[in-house]
Structure formats: structure tokens, C-alpha cells
């Protein structure tokens, strides 16, 4: 079930990027989506 928890955490992170565009862009530049 670890993969499911990681997926949910990633979805929350993506939602945070959408909610805070400048932060999301800077994070995407630093940590490209794998």
C-alpha cells in the first residue's frame, strides 16, 4: 500500500503547485517531474 500513499501525496503536491503557481514553477524547474 506504500505506492498508493505516495501517489496520493504526489497528487496533493500537484494541487499545491496549481494553487501557488510561482512556487510550483520554481519547484518544477528544481525538481522535474519524473
PDB file of N, CA and C in Angstrom:
ATOM      1  N   UNK A   1       0.830  -1.217   0.000  1.00  0.00           N
ATOM      2  CA  UNK A   1       0.000   0.000   0.000  1.00  0.00           C
ATOM      3  C   UNK A   1       0.861   1.263   0.000  1.00  0.00           C
ATOM      4  N   UNK A   2       2.167   1.089   0.073  1.00  0.00           N
ATOM      5  CA  UNK A   2       3.057   2.261   0.110  1.00  0.00           C
ATOM      6  C   UNK A   2       2.930   3.077  -1.181  1.00  0.00           C
ATOM      7  N   UNK A   3       2.794   2.376  -2.312  1.00  0.00           N
ATOM      8  CA  UNK A   3       2.699   3.099  -3.582  1.00  0.00           C
ATOM      9  C   UNK A   3       1.471   4.000  -3.604  1.00  0.00           C
ATOM     10  N   UNK A   4       0.368   3.512  -3.051  1.00  0.00           N
ATOM     11  CA  UNK A   4      -0.868   4.298  -3.044  1.00  0.00           C
ATOM     12  C   UNK A   4      -0.669   5.569  -2.228  1.00  0.00           C
ATOM     13  N   UNK A   5      -0.042   5.437  -1.063  1.00  0.00           N
ATOM     14  CA  UNK A   5       0.192   6.609  -0.213  1.00  0.00           C
ATOM     15  C   UNK A   5       1.073   7.614  -0.946  1.00  0.00           C
ATOM     16  N   UNK A   6       2.092   7.115  -1.636  1.00  0.00           N
ATOM     17  CA  UNK A   6       2.977   8.017  -2.371  1.00  0.00           C
ATOM     18  C   UNK A   6       2.223   8.726  -3.493  1.00  0.00           C
ATOM     19  N   UNK A   7       1.341   7.989  -4.159  1.00  0.00           N
ATOM     20  CA  UNK A   7       0.557   8.590  -5.241  1.00  0.00           C
ATOM     21  C   UNK A   7      -0.325   9.711  -4.701  1.00  0.00           C
ATOM     22  N   UNK A   8      -0.999   9.441  -3.583  1.00  0.00           N
ATOM     23  CA  UNK A   8      -1.871  10.461  -3.005  1.00  0.00           C
ATOM     24  C   UNK A   8      -1.059  11.681  -2.592  1.00  0.00           C
ATOM     25  N   UNK A   9       0.121  11.449  -2.020  1.00  0.00           N
ATOM     26  CA  UNK A   9       0.973  12.563  -1.601  1.00  0.00           C
ATOM     27  C   UNK A   9       1.379  13.385  -2.822  1.00  0.00           C
ATOM     28  N   UNK A  10       1.690  12.685  -3.925  1.00  0.00           N
ATOM     29  CA  UNK A  10       2.084  13.389  -5.150  1.00  0.00           C
ATOM     30  C   UNK A  10       0.922  14.222  -5.675  1.00  0.00           C
ATOM     31  N   UNK A  11      -0.299  13.673  -5.614  1.00  0.00           N
ATOM     32  CA  UNK A  11      -1.466  14.418  -6.090  1.00  0.00           C
ATOM     33  C   UNK A  11      -1.661  15.676  -5.259  1.00  0.00           C
ATOM     34  N   UNK A  12      -1.478  15.563  -3.935  1.00  0.00           N
ATOM     35  CA  UNK A  12      -1.618  16.732  -3.064  1.00  0.00           C
ATOM     36  C   UNK A  12      -0.575  17.773  -3.449  1.00  0.00           C
ATOM     37  N   UNK A  13       0.649  17.311  -3.724  1.00  0.00           N
ATOM     38  CA  UNK A  13       1.732  18.224  -4.104  1.00  0.00           C
ATOM     39  C   UNK A  13       1.372  18.941  -5.406  1.00  0.00           C
ATOM     40  N   UNK A  14       0.809  18.206  -6.364  1.00  0.00           N
ATOM     41  CA  UNK A  14       0.420  18.810  -7.643  1.00  0.00           C
ATOM     42  C   UNK A  14      -0.668  19.855  -7.412  1.00  0.00           C
ATOM     43  N   UNK A  15      -1.618  19.544  -6.528  1.00  0.00           N
ATOM     44  CA  UNK A  15      -2.671  20.516  -6.226  1.00  0.00           C
ATOM     45  C   UNK A  15      -2.071  21.772  -5.619  1.00  0.00           C
ATOM     46  N   UNK A  16      -1.066  21.609  -4.768  1.00  0.00           N
ATOM     47  CA  UNK A  16      -0.404  22.775  -4.175  1.00  0.00           C
ATOM     48  C   UNK A  16       0.278  23.597  -5.260  1.00  0.00           C
ATOM     49  N   UNK A  17       0.893  22.928  -6.249  1.00  0.00           N
ATOM     50  CA  UNK A  17       1.534  23.662  -7.348  1.00  0.00           C
ATOM     51  C   UNK A  17       0.497  24.500  -8.080  1.00  0.00           C
ATOM     52  N   UNK A  18      -0.664  23.898  -8.332  1.00  0.00           N
ATOM     53  CA  UNK A  18      -1.718  24.608  -9.062  1.00  0.00           C
ATOM     54  C   UNK A  18      -2.218  25.793  -8.231  1.00  0.00           C
ATOM     55  N   UNK A  19      -2.313  25.592  -6.919  1.00  0.00           N
ATOM     56  CA  UNK A  19      -2.818  26.654  -6.050  1.00  0.00           C
ATOM     57  C   UNK A  19      -1.812  27.794  -5.923  1.00  0.00           C
ATOM     58  N   UNK A  20      -0.513  27.488  -6.068  1.00  0.00           N
ATOM     59  CA  UNK A  20       0.536  28.501  -5.882  1.00  0.00           C
ATOM     60  C   UNK A  20       1.471  28.458  -7.092  1.00  0.00           C
ATOM     61  N   UNK A  21       1.045  29.043  -8.226  1.00  0.00           N
ATOM     62  CA  UNK A  21       1.783  28.887  -9.479  1.00  0.00           C
ATOM     63  C   UNK A  21       3.268  29.245  -9.397  1.00  0.00           C
ATOM     64  N   UNK A  22       3.668  30.399  -8.853  1.00  0.00           N
ATOM     65  CA  UNK A  22       5.103  30.722  -8.857  1.00  0.00           C
ATOM     66  C   UNK A  22       5.920  29.665  -8.125  1.00  0.00           C
ATOM     67  N   UNK A  23       5.414  29.225  -6.980  1.00  0.00           N
ATOM     68  CA  UNK A  23       6.104  28.182  -6.226  1.00  0.00           C
ATOM     69  C   UNK A  23       6.167  26.898  -7.049  1.00  0.00           C
ATOM     70  N   UNK A  24       5.057  26.553  -7.663  1.00  0.00           N
ATOM     71  CA  UNK A  24       5.010  25.331  -8.459  1.00  0.00           C
ATOM     72  C   UNK A  24       6.007  25.364  -9.607  1.00  0.00           C
ATOM     73  N   UNK A  25       6.089  26.504 -10.285  1.00  0.00           N
ATOM     74  CA  UNK A  25       7.015  26.612 -11.413  1.00  0.00           C
ATOM     75  C   UNK A  25       8.446  26.464 -10.924  1.00  0.00           C
ATOM     76  N   UNK A  26       8.780  27.147  -9.826  1.00  0.00           N
ATOM     77  CA  UNK A  26      10.156  27.065  -9.317  1.00  0.00           C
ATOM     78  C   UNK A  26      10.475  25.632  -8.892  1.00  0.00           C
ATOM     79  N   UNK A  27       9.497  24.944  -8.290  1.00  0.00           N
ATOM     80  CA  UNK A  27       9.731  23.567  -7.858  1.00  0.00           C
ATOM     81  C   UNK A  27       9.883  22.660  -9.083  1.00  0.00           C
ATOM     82  N   UNK A  28       9.090  22.903 -10.125  1.00  0.00           N
ATOM     83  CA  UNK A  28       9.198  22.068 -11.325  1.00  0.00           C
ATOM     84  C   UNK A  28      10.558  22.264 -11.980  1.00  0.00           C
ATOM     85  N   UNK A  29      11.077  23.493 -11.922  1.00  0.00           N
ATOM     86  CA  UNK A  29      12.398  23.750 -12.506  1.00  0.00           C
ATOM     87  C   UNK A  29      13.464  23.026 -11.685  1.00  0.00           C
ATOM     88  N   UNK A  30      13.324  23.085 -10.353  1.00  0.00           N
ATOM     89  CA  UNK A  30      14.316  22.442  -9.478  1.00  0.00           C
ATOM     90  C   UNK A  30      14.188  20.924  -9.525  1.00  0.00           C
ATOM     91  N   UNK A  31      12.931  20.446  -9.503  1.00  0.00           N
ATOM     92  CA  UNK A  31      12.686  19.000  -9.452  1.00  0.00           C
ATOM     93  C   UNK A  31      11.771  18.620 -10.606  1.00  0.00           C
ATOM     94  N   UNK A  32      12.337  18.358 -11.785  1.00  0.00           N
ATOM     95  CA  UNK A  32      11.496  17.997 -12.936  1.00  0.00           C
ATOM     96  C   UNK A  32      10.657  16.750 -12.635  1.00  0.00           C
ATOM     97  N   UNK A  33       9.468  16.713 -13.177  1.00  0.00           N
ATOM     98  CA  UNK A  33       8.599  15.554 -12.968  1.00  0.00           C
ATOM     99  C   UNK A  33       9.294  14.308 -13.490  1.00  0.00           C
ATOM    100  N   UNK A  34       9.275  13.256 -12.687  1.00  0.00           N
ATOM    101  CA  UNK A  34       9.945  12.022 -13.106  1.00  0.00           C
ATOM    102  C   UNK A  34       8.941  11.098 -13.791  1.00  0.00           C
TER     103      UNK A  34
END
